[in-house]
Amino acid sequence: MIEFKKLPNYWSIRLYLSLSVLILALTTIFDPARLAYRIIAASGAAGFWCILGLACLSLCAVIDVVVNDLLPDHCCLHCTERYRHLVYMGLALGLMSTAFVIAQHVGLASLHAELVLESSIAAALAFIDLYQRHRQ
Amino acid sequence: MNAYYLRTALRLMLVALWVPTLALAGSITLQTTFEGITLTVVSIVAALSTLSGATALVVRIDKELRSQPDATLPRPWLFVSANMLGSWLAATVAFITGEGQDMNDWTELGFIIVASFIGARFLEMIAEKYLAKLKDAP
């Protein structure tokens, strides 16, 4: 019989954040109607590579939540668990970097509210996860 | 003067040799450099440098907790203040230099983040090495 692990009480926030950043990154790359797409396109090819890196990082975070928190105990990815705090700090830095580039081109935009909020949550999760893991 | 304090003062002077480098970076004409820089950009750069310093802090805390899982962090105020101060100072210099040199957005971004991280680690290392010894000195 399959037994599920006891779920940490913040896995839902991590899953939501990871999926949110993944969707943000993918729509920035593939949706020309988005403000972020136009600004990233204007900033040069490096912008798309950076956003692609952000998408890969958020995908790692999604896989980490699914494998380490939702699937049974015998399924686990130690590498994502070991460096989870760095993944979330990376997400925070990636989101704030996008906010910086947008600010350089158009100044204050409504998108900044979303980016700053998610970046703050990612940074907070990194610290919370670090202490939680060492306590277990 | 106690030889220990003299040695400490000499080491501090060696560290201060990088101050002329800062003066060189600051010799860029600040008035034209700051044209077009909005409060939004400055706020985001401050947030970026804080995140970069926080990354250095997270790496250090993880290392400490791995080596001694049950230990409490010694002098947490020193950790945090050294990381953040180093990060903010380095980010300020990096941002002014980046704007003065009209760097590409992503290059400037990478420069600020890397400089903040290195600044945080450097000042933390200096604080750990020198302030701890001065505190424990007779």
JSON list of N, CA and C in Angstrom, two decimals, chain A residues 40 43-44 46-47 50-51 82 85-86 89 92-93 96-101 103-105 107-108 112 116 119 123 126-127 130-131 133-134, chain B residues 36-38 40-41 44-45 47-48 50-52 54-55 57-59 61-63 65-66 69-70 73 95 99 104-106 108-109 112-113:
[
{"chain": "A", "resi": 40, "resn": "ILE", "atom": "N", "xyz": [11.70, 43.00, -22.53]},
{"chain": "A", "resi": 40, "resn": "ILE", "atom": "CA", "xyz": [12.80, 42.03, -22.58]},
{"chain": "A", "resi": 40, "resn": "ILE", "atom": "C", "xyz": [13.35, 41.94, -24.01]},
{"chain": "A", "resi": 43, "resn": "SER", "atom": "N", "xyz": [15.53, 44.84, -24.64]},
{"chain": "A", "resi": 43, "resn": "SER", "atom": "CA", "xyz": [16.77, 44.88, -23.87]},
{"chain": "A", "resi": 43, "resn": "SER", "atom": "C", "xyz": [17.86, 43.99, -24.44]},
{"chain": "A", "resi": 44, "resn": "GLY", "atom": "N", "xyz": [17.50, 43.18, -25.46]},
{"chain": "A", "resi": 44, "resn": "GLY", "atom": "CA", "xyz": [18.53, 42.35, -26.08]},
{"chain": "A", "resi": 44, "resn": "GLY", "atom": "C", "xyz": [18.31, 40.86, -25.86]},
{"chain": "A", "resi": 46, "resn": "ALA", "atom": "N", "xyz": [20.19, 38.72, -24.40]},
{"chain": "A", "resi": 46, "resn": "ALA", "atom": "CA", "xyz": [20.55, 38.24, -23.06]},
{"chain": "A", "resi": 46, "resn": "ALA", "atom": "C", "xyz": [19.33, 38.14, -22.16]},
{"chain": "A", "resi": 47, "resn": "GLY", "atom": "N", "xyz": [18.36, 39.03, -22.40]},
{"chain": "A", "resi": 47, "resn": "GLY", "atom": "CA", "xyz": [17.15, 39.04, -21.60]},
{"chain": "A", "resi": 47, "resn": "GLY", "atom": "C", "xyz": [16.38, 37.73, -21.69]},
{"chain": "A", "resi": 50, "resn": "CYS", "atom": "N", "xyz": [18.13, 35.00, -19.80]},
{"chain": "A", "resi": 50, "resn": "CYS", "atom": "CA", "xyz": [17.94, 35.14, -18.35]},
{"chain": "A", "resi": 50, "resn": "CYS", "atom": "C", "xyz": [16.54, 34.69, -17.93]},
{"chain": "A", "resi": 51, "resn": "ILE", "atom": "N", "xyz": [15.53, 35.05, -18.71]},
{"chain": "A", "resi": 51, "resn": "ILE", "atom": "CA", "xyz": [14.17, 34.64, -18.39]},
{"chain": "A", "resi": 51, "resn": "ILE", "atom": "C", "xyz": [14.02, 33.14, -18.55]},
{"chain": "A", "resi": 82, "resn": "ARG", "atom": "N", "xyz": [18.52, 19.60, -0.97]},
{"chain": "A", "resi": 82, "resn": "ARG", "atom": "CA", "xyz": [19.74, 20.13, -0.36]},
{"chain": "A", "resi": 82, "resn": "ARG", "atom": "C", "xyz": [19.94, 21.61, -0.69]},
{"chain": "A", "resi": 85, "resn": "HIS", "atom": "N", "xyz": [17.06, 26.23, -0.67]},
{"chain": "A", "resi": 85, "resn": "HIS", "atom": "CA", "xyz": [17.14, 27.63, -0.26]},
{"chain": "A", "resi": 85, "resn": "HIS", "atom": "C", "xyz": [17.79, 28.49, -1.35]},
{"chain": "A", "resi": 86, "resn": "LEU", "atom": "N", "xyz": [18.76, 27.90, -2.06]},
{"chain": "A", "resi": 86, "resn": "LEU", "atom": "CA", "xyz": [19.41, 28.65, -3.14]},
{"chain": "A", "resi": 86, "resn": "LEU", "atom": "C", "xyz": [18.47, 28.80, -4.34]},
{"chain": "A", "resi": 89, "resn": "MET", "atom": "N", "xyz": [16.15, 31.66, -3.43]},
{"chain": "A", "resi": 89, "resn": "MET", "atom": "CA", "xyz": [16.86, 32.94, -3.52]},
{"chain": "A", "resi": 89, "resn": "MET", "atom": "C", "xyz": [17.11, 33.29, -4.99]},
{"chain": "A", "resi": 92, "resn": "ALA", "atom": "N", "xyz": [13.96, 34.72, -6.32]},
{"chain": "A", "resi": 92, "resn": "ALA", "atom": "CA", "xyz": [13.79, 36.10, -5.84]},
{"chain": "A", "resi": 92, "resn": "ALA", "atom": "C", "xyz": [14.67, 37.06, -6.64]},
{"chain": "A", "resi": 93, "resn": "LEU", "atom": "N", "xyz": [15.93, 36.67, -6.86]},
{"chain": "A", "resi": 93, "resn": "LEU", "atom": "CA", "xyz": [16.84, 37.53, -7.63]},
{"chain": "A", "resi": 93, "resn": "LEU", "atom": "C", "xyz": [16.38, 37.67, -9.08]},
{"chain": "A", "resi": 96, "resn": "MET", "atom": "N", "xyz": [13.38, 40.07, -9.23]},
{"chain": "A", "resi": 96, "resn": "MET", "atom": "CA", "xyz": [13.80, 41.46, -8.99]},
{"chain": "A", "resi": 96, "resn": "MET", "atom": "C", "xyz": [14.61, 41.98, -10.16]},
{"chain": "A", "resi": 97, "resn": "SER", "atom": "N", "xyz": [15.37, 41.10, -10.82]},
{"chain": "A", "resi": 97, "resn": "SER", "atom": "CA", "xyz": [16.13, 41.51, -12.02]},
{"chain": "A", "resi": 97, "resn": "SER", "atom": "C", "xyz": [15.19, 41.94, -13.12]},
{"chain": "A", "resi": 98, "resn": "THR", "atom": "N", "xyz": [14.11, 41.18, -13.30]},
{"chain": "A", "resi": 98, "resn": "THR", "atom": "CA", "xyz": [13.11, 41.54, -14.31]},
{"chain": "A", "resi": 98, "resn": "THR", "atom": "C", "xyz": [12.50, 42.89, -13.98]},
{"chain": "A", "resi": 99, "resn": "ALA", "atom": "N", "xyz": [12.23, 43.11, -12.69]},
{"chain": "A", "resi": 99, "resn": "ALA", "atom": "CA", "xyz": [11.67, 44.39, -12.25]},
{"chain": "A", "resi": 99, "resn": "ALA", "atom": "C", "xyz": [12.65, 45.53, -12.55]},
{"chain": "A", "resi": 100, "resn": "PHE", "atom": "N", "xyz": [13.93, 45.28, -12.38]},
{"chain": "A", "resi": 100, "resn": "PHE", "atom": "CA", "xyz": [14.95, 46.30, -12.65]},
{"chain": "A", "resi": 100, "resn": "PHE", "atom": "C", "xyz": [14.94, 46.70, -14.12]},
{"chain": "A", "resi": 101, "resn": "VAL", "atom": "N", "xyz": [14.93, 45.70, -14.99]},
{"chain": "A", "resi": 101, "resn": "VAL", "atom": "CA", "xyz": [14.98, 45.99, -16.43]},
{"chain": "A", "resi": 101, "resn": "VAL", "atom": "C", "xyz": [13.72, 46.74, -16.87]},
{"chain": "A", "resi": 103, "resn": "ALA", "atom": "N", "xyz": [11.93, 48.70, -14.96]},
{"chain": "A", "resi": 103, "resn": "ALA", "atom": "CA", "xyz": [12.04, 50.05, -14.41]},
{"chain": "A", "resi": 103, "resn": "ALA", "atom": "C", "xyz": [12.98, 50.92, -15.25]},
{"chain": "A", "resi": 104, "resn": "GLN", "atom": "N", "xyz": [14.04, 50.32, -15.78]},
{"chain": "A", "resi": 104, "resn": "GLN", "atom": "CA", "xyz": [14.99, 51.07, -16.59]},
{"chain": "A", "resi": 104, "resn": "GLN", "atom": "C", "xyz": [14.34, 51.55, -17.89]},
{"chain": "A", "resi": 105, "resn": "HIS", "atom": "N", "xyz": [13.37, 50.77, -18.40]},
{"chain": "A", "resi": 105, "resn": "HIS", "atom": "CA", "xyz": [12.79, 51.11, -19.69]},
{"chain": "A", "resi": 105, "resn": "HIS", "atom": "C", "xyz": [11.54, 51.98, -19.58]},
{"chain": "A", "resi": 107, "resn": "GLY", "atom": "N", "xyz": [10.00, 52.87, -16.30]},
{"chain": "A", "resi": 107, "resn": "GLY", "atom": "CA", "xyz": [9.73, 53.42, -14.97]},
{"chain": "A", "resi": 107, "resn": "GLY", "atom": "C", "xyz": [8.82, 52.50, -14.17]},
{"chain": "A", "resi": 108, "resn": "LEU", "atom": "N", "xyz": [8.01, 53.10, -13.30]},
{"chain": "A", "resi": 108, "resn": "LEU", "atom": "CA", "xyz": [7.14, 52.31, -12.43]},
{"chain": "A", "resi": 108, "resn": "LEU", "atom": "C", "xyz": [5.97, 51.76, -13.23]},
{"chain": "A", "resi": 112, "resn": "HIS", "atom": "N", "xyz": [5.31, 45.71, -11.44]},
{"chain": "A", "resi": 112, "resn": "HIS", "atom": "CA", "xyz": [6.28, 45.73, -10.34]},
{"chain": "A", "resi": 112, "resn": "HIS", "atom": "C", "xyz": [5.67, 45.21, -9.05]},
{"chain": "A", "resi": 116, "resn": "VAL", "atom": "N", "xyz": [7.65, 42.31, -7.15]},
{"chain": "A", "resi": 116, "resn": "VAL", "atom": "CA", "xyz": [8.23, 42.58, -5.83]},
{"chain": "A", "resi": 116, "resn": "VAL", "atom": "C", "xyz": [7.60, 41.66, -4.78]},
{"chain": "A", "resi": 119, "resn": "SER", "atom": "N", "xyz": [8.89, 38.12, -5.25]},
{"chain": "A", "resi": 119, "resn": "SER", "atom": "CA", "xyz": [10.30, 38.07, -4.88]},
{"chain": "A", "resi": 119, "resn": "SER", "atom": "C", "xyz": [10.45, 38.03, -3.36]},
{"chain": "A", "resi": 123, "resn": "ALA", "atom": "N", "xyz": [12.09, 34.96, -1.11]},
{"chain": "A", "resi": 123, "resn": "ALA", "atom": "CA", "xyz": [13.20, 35.16, -0.17]},
{"chain": "A", "resi": 123, "resn": "ALA", "atom": "C", "xyz": [12.81, 34.67, 1.23]},
{"chain": "A", "resi": 126, "resn": "ALA", "atom": "N", "xyz": [12.89, 30.95, 1.41]},
{"chain": "A", "resi": 126, "resn": "ALA", "atom": "CA", "xyz": [14.26, 30.42, 1.46]},
{"chain": "A", "resi": 126, "resn": "ALA", "atom": "C", "xyz": [14.75, 30.34, 2.90]},
{"chain": "A", "resi": 127, "resn": "PHE", "atom": "N", "xyz": [14.52, 31.42, 3.66]},
{"chain": "A", "resi": 127, "resn": "PHE", "atom": "CA", "xyz": [14.96, 31.43, 5.06]},
{"chain": "A", "resi": 127, "resn": "PHE", "atom": "C", "xyz": [14.15, 30.45, 5.91]},
{"chain": "A", "resi": 130, "resn": "LEU", "atom": "N", "xyz": [15.20, 26.92, 5.20]},
{"chain": "A", "resi": 130, "resn": "LEU", "atom": "CA", "xyz": [16.53, 26.64, 5.73]},
{"chain": "A", "resi": 130, "resn": "LEU", "atom": "C", "xyz": [16.44, 26.23, 7.20]},
{"chain": "A", "resi": 131, "resn": "TYR", "atom": "N", "xyz": [15.68, 27.00, 7.98]},
{"chain": "A", "resi": 131, "resn": "TYR", "atom": "CA", "xyz": [15.55, 26.69, 9.40]},
{"chain": "A", "resi": 131, "resn": "TYR", "atom": "C", "xyz": [14.71, 25.44, 9.64]},
{"chain": "A", "resi": 133, "resn": "ARG", "atom": "N", "xyz": [14.42, 22.80, 7.66]},
{"chain": "A", "resi": 133, "resn": "ARG", "atom": "CA", "xyz": [15.17, 21.60, 7.29]},
{"chain": "A", "resi": 133, "resn": "ARG", "atom": "C", "xyz": [16.19, 21.24, 8.35]},
{"chain": "A", "resi": 134, "resn": "HIS", "atom": "N", "xyz": [16.83, 22.24, 8.94]},
{"chain": "A", "resi": 134, "resn": "HIS", "atom": "CA", "xyz": [17.85, 21.94, 9.94]},
{"chain": "A", "resi": 134, "resn": "HIS", "atom": "C", "xyz": [17.24, 21.57, 11.28]},
{"chain": "B", "resi": 36, "resn": "GLY", "atom": "N", "xyz": [18.35, 60.94, -15.22]},
{"chain": "B", "resi": 36, "resn": "GLY", "atom": "CA", "xyz": [17.49, 59.87, -15.73]},
{"chain": "B", "resi": 36, "resn": "GLY", "atom": "C", "xyz": [17.31, 58.72, -14.78]},
{"chain": "B", "resi": 37, "resn": "ILE", "atom": "N", "xyz": [17.97, 58.73, -13.66]},
{"chain": "B", "resi": 37, "resn": "ILE", "atom": "CA", "xyz": [17.79, 57.65, -12.68]},
{"chain": "B", "resi": 37, "resn": "ILE", "atom": "C", "xyz": [16.62, 58.02, -11.79]},
{"chain": "B", "resi": 38, "resn": "THR", "atom": "N", "xyz": [15.62, 57.15, -11.78]},
{"chain": "B", "resi": 38, "resn": "THR", "atom": "CA", "xyz": [14.41, 57.43, -11.00]},
{"chain": "B", "resi": 38, "resn": "THR", "atom": "C", "xyz": [14.48, 56.75, -9.63]},
{"chain": "B", "resi": 40, "resn": "THR", "atom": "N", "xyz": [12.35, 54.73, -8.54]},
{"chain": "B", "resi": 40, "resn": "THR", "atom": "CA", "xyz": [11.97, 53.31, -8.74]},
{"chain": "B", "resi": 40, "resn": "THR", "atom": "C", "xyz": [13.21, 52.46, -8.97]},
{"chain": "B", "resi": 41, "resn": "VAL", "atom": "N", "xyz": [14.08, 52.96, -9.85]},
{"chain": "B", "resi": 41, "resn": "VAL", "atom": "CA", "xyz": [15.30, 52.19, -10.16]},
{"chain": "B", "resi": 41, "resn": "VAL", "atom": "C", "xyz": [16.18, 52.08, -8.92]},
{"chain": "B", "resi": 44, "resn": "ILE", "atom": "N", "xyz": [14.75, 49.54, -6.55]},
{"chain": "B", "resi": 44, "resn": "ILE", "atom": "CA", "xyz": [14.93, 48.16, -7.00]},
{"chain": "B", "resi": 44, "resn": "ILE", "atom": "C", "xyz": [16.38, 47.72, -6.85]},
{"chain": "B", "resi": 45, "resn": "VAL", "atom": "N", "xyz": [17.31, 48.63, -7.10]},
{"chain": "B", "resi": 45, "resn": "VAL", "atom": "CA", "xyz": [18.73, 48.30, -6.90]},
{"chain": "B", "resi": 45, "resn": "VAL", "atom": "C", "xyz": [18.99, 48.01, -5.42]},
{"chain": "B", "resi": 47, "resn": "ALA", "atom": "N", "xyz": [16.80, 46.84, -3.32]},
{"chain": "B", "resi": 47, "resn": "ALA", "atom": "CA", "xyz": [16.20, 45.53, -3.06]},
{"chain": "B", "resi": 47, "resn": "ALA", "atom": "C", "xyz": [17.08, 44.40, -3.61]},
{"chain": "B", "resi": 48, "resn": "LEU", "atom": "N", "xyz": [17.64, 44.63, -4.79]},
{"chain": "B", "resi": 48, "resn": "LEU", "atom": "CA", "xyz": [18.52, 43.61, -5.40]},
{"chain": "B", "resi": 48, "resn": "LEU", "atom": "C", "xyz": [19.74, 43.37, -4.53]},
{"chain": "B", "resi": 50, "resn": "THR", "atom": "N", "xyz": [20.01, 43.92, -1.37]},
{"chain": "B", "resi": 50, "resn": "THR", "atom": "CA", "xyz": [19.57, 43.26, -0.13]},
{"chain": "B", "resi": 50, "resn": "THR", "atom": "C", "xyz": [19.39, 41.76, -0.37]},
{"chain": "B", "resi": 51, "resn": "LEU", "atom": "N", "xyz": [18.80, 41.41, -1.50]},
{"chain": "B", "resi": 51, "resn": "LEU", "atom": "CA", "xyz": [18.61, 39.99, -1.82]},
{"chain": "B", "resi": 51, "resn": "LEU", "atom": "C", "xyz": [19.94, 39.29, -2.02]},
{"chain": "B", "resi": 52, "resn": "SER", "atom": "N", "xyz": [20.87, 39.98, -2.66]},
{"chain": "B", "resi": 52, "resn": "SER", "atom": "CA", "xyz": [22.18, 39.40, -2.89]},
{"chain": "B", "resi": 52, "resn": "SER", "atom": "C", "xyz": [22.92, 39.18, -1.57]},
{"chain": "B", "resi": 54, "resn": "ALA", "atom": "N", "xyz": [21.41, 38.83, 1.26]},
{"chain": "B", "resi": 54, "resn": "ALA", "atom": "CA", "xyz": [20.65, 37.77, 1.93]},
{"chain": "B", "resi": 54, "resn": "ALA", "atom": "C", "xyz": [21.07, 36.39, 1.41]},
{"chain": "B", "resi": 55, "resn": "THR", "atom": "N", "xyz": [21.41, 36.31, 0.13]},
{"chain": "B", "resi": 55, "resn": "THR", "atom": "CA", "xyz": [21.89, 35.03, -0.43]},
{"chain": "B", "resi": 55, "resn": "THR", "atom": "C", "xyz": [23.20, 34.62, 0.24]},
{"chain": "B", "resi": 57, "resn": "LEU", "atom": "N", "xyz": [24.14, 35.50, 3.14]},
{"chain": "B", "resi": 57, "resn": "LEU", "atom": "CA", "xyz": [23.77, 35.17, 4.52]},
{"chain": "B", "resi": 57, "resn": "LEU", "atom": "C", "xyz": [23.20, 33.76, 4.61]},
{"chain": "B", "resi": 58, "resn": "VAL", "atom": "N", "xyz": [22.34, 33.42, 3.66]},
{"chain": "B", "resi": 58, "resn": "VAL", "atom": "CA", "xyz": [21.73, 32.08, 3.63]},
{"chain": "B", "resi": 58, "resn": "VAL", "atom": "C", "xyz": [22.80, 31.00, 3.44]},
{"chain": "B", "resi": 59, "resn": "VAL", "atom": "N", "xyz": [23.75, 31.27, 2.55]},
{"chain": "B", "resi": 59, "resn": "VAL", "atom": "CA", "xyz": [24.82, 30.30, 2.31]},
{"chain": "B", "resi": 59, "resn": "VAL", "atom": "C", "xyz": [25.63, 30.09, 3.59]},
{"chain": "B", "resi": 61, "resn": "ILE", "atom": "N", "xyz": [24.68, 30.72, 6.78]},
{"chain": "B", "resi": 61, "resn": "ILE", "atom": "CA", "xyz": [23.86, 30.08, 7.82]},
{"chain": "B", "resi": 61, "resn": "ILE", "atom": "C", "xyz": [23.73, 28.58, 7.55]},
{"chain": "B", "resi": 62, "resn": "ASP", "atom": "N", "xyz": [23.55, 28.21, 6.29]},
{"chain": "B", "resi": 62, "resn": "ASP", "atom": "CA", "xyz": [23.45, 26.79, 5.94]},
{"chain": "B", "resi": 62, "resn": "ASP", "atom": "C", "xyz": [24.74, 26.08, 6.30]},
{"chain": "B", "resi": 63, "resn": "LYS", "atom": "N", "xyz": [25.86, 26.70, 5.99]},
{"chain": "B", "resi": 63, "resn": "LYS", "atom": "CA", "xyz": [27.17, 26.10, 6.30]},
{"chain": "B", "resi": 63, "resn": "LYS", "atom": "C", "xyz": [27.33, 25.92, 7.81]},
{"chain": "B", "resi": 65, "resn": "LEU", "atom": "N", "xyz": [24.95, 25.72, 10.13]},
{"chain": "B", "resi": 65, "resn": "LEU", "atom": "CA", "xyz": [24.00, 24.77, 10.68]},
{"chain": "B", "resi": 65, "resn": "LEU", "atom": "C", "xyz": [24.33, 23.33, 10.27]},
{"chain": "B", "resi": 66, "resn": "ARG", "atom": "N", "xyz": [24.98, 23.18, 9.12]},
{"chain": "B", "resi": 66, "resn": "ARG", "atom": "CA", "xyz": [25.40, 21.84, 8.71]},
{"chain": "B", "resi": 66, "resn": "ARG", "atom": "C", "xyz": [26.54, 21.34, 9.56]},
{"chain": "B", "resi": 69, "resn": "PRO", "atom": "N", "xyz": [24.52, 21.18, 13.86]},
{"chain": "B", "resi": 69, "resn": "PRO", "atom": "CA", "xyz": [23.06, 21.31, 13.71]},
{"chain": "B", "resi": 69, "resn": "PRO", "atom": "C", "xyz": [22.34, 21.93, 14.91]},
{"chain": "B", "resi": 70, "resn": "ASP", "atom": "N", "xyz": [22.86, 21.68, 16.13]},
{"chain": "B", "resi": 70, "resn": "ASP", "atom": "CA", "xyz": [22.13, 22.14, 17.31]},
{"chain": "B", "resi": 70, "resn": "ASP", "atom": "C", "xyz": [22.64, 23.47, 17.84]},
{"chain": "B", "resi": 73, "resn": "LEU", "atom": "N", "xyz": [23.65, 30.50, 16.30]},
{"chain": "B", "resi": 73, "resn": "LEU", "atom": "CA", "xyz": [24.63, 31.29, 15.56]},
{"chain": "B", "resi": 73, "resn": "LEU", "atom": "C", "xyz": [25.31, 32.27, 16.50]},
{"chain": "B", "resi": 95, "resn": "PHE", "atom": "N", "xyz": [26.53, 50.17, -9.06]},
{"chain": "B", "resi": 95, "resn": "PHE", "atom": "CA", "xyz": [25.46, 50.86, -9.77]},
{"chain": "B", "resi": 95, "resn": "PHE", "atom": "C", "xyz": [25.97, 52.17, -10.38]},
{"chain": "B", "resi": 99, "resn": "GLU", "atom": "N", "xyz": [26.10, 52.82, -14.36]},
{"chain": "B", "resi": 99, "resn": "GLU", "atom": "CA", "xyz": [25.39, 53.94, -15.00]},
{"chain": "B", "resi": 99, "resn": "GLU", "atom": "C", "xyz": [26.38, 54.87, -15.69]},
{"chain": "B", "resi": 104, "resn": "ASN", "atom": "N", "xyz": [25.02, 47.86, -20.73]},
{"chain": "B", "resi": 104, "resn": "ASN", "atom": "CA", "xyz": [23.77, 47.19, -21.09]},
{"chain": "B", "resi": 104, "resn": "ASN", "atom": "C", "xyz": [23.03, 46.79, -19.80]},
{"chain": "B", "resi": 105, "resn": "ASP", "atom": "N", "xyz": [21.70, 46.82, -19.85]},
{"chain": "B", "resi": 105, "resn": "ASP", "atom": "CA", "xyz": [20.89, 46.56, -18.64]},
{"chain": "B", "resi": 105, "resn": "ASP", "atom": "C", "xyz": [21.28, 45.26, -17.94]},
{"chain": "B", "resi": 106, "resn": "TRP", "atom": "N", "xyz": [21.37, 44.18, -18.71]},
{"chain": "B", "resi": 106, "resn": "TRP", "atom": "CA", "xyz": [21.63, 42.87, -18.11]},
{"chain": "B", "resi": 106, "resn": "TRP", "atom": "C", "xyz": [23.06, 42.76, -17.60]},
{"chain": "B", "resi": 108, "resn": "GLU", "atom": "N", "xyz": [24.79, 45.34, -16.44]},
{"chain": "B", "resi": 108, "resn": "GLU", "atom": "CA", "xyz": [24.79, 46.13, -15.22]},
{"chain": "B", "resi": 108, "resn": "GLU", "atom": "C", "xyz": [24.16, 45.34, -14.08]},
{"chain": "B", "resi": 109, "resn": "LEU", "atom": "N", "xyz": [23.10, 44.63, -14.41]},
{"chain": "B", "resi": 109, "resn": "LEU", "atom": "CA", "xyz": [22.40, 43.81, -13.42]},
{"chain": "B", "resi": 109, "resn": "LEU", "atom": "C", "xyz": [23.32, 42.75, -12.84]},
{"chain": "B", "resi": 112, "resn": "ILE", "atom": "N", "xyz": [25.94, 44.33, -10.62]},
{"chain": "B", "resi": 112, "resn": "ILE", "atom": "CA", "xyz": [25.44, 44.72, -9.30]},
{"chain": "B", "resi": 112, "resn": "ILE", "atom": "C", "xyz": [25.28, 43.50, -8.40]},
{"chain": "B", "resi": 113, "resn": "ILE", "atom": "N", "xyz": [24.68, 42.43, -8.93]},
{"chain": "B", "resi": 113, "resn": "ILE", "atom": "CA", "xyz": [24.42, 41.24, -8.13]},
{"chain": "B", "resi": 113, "resn": "ILE", "atom": "C", "xyz": [25.73, 40.59, -7.67]}
]
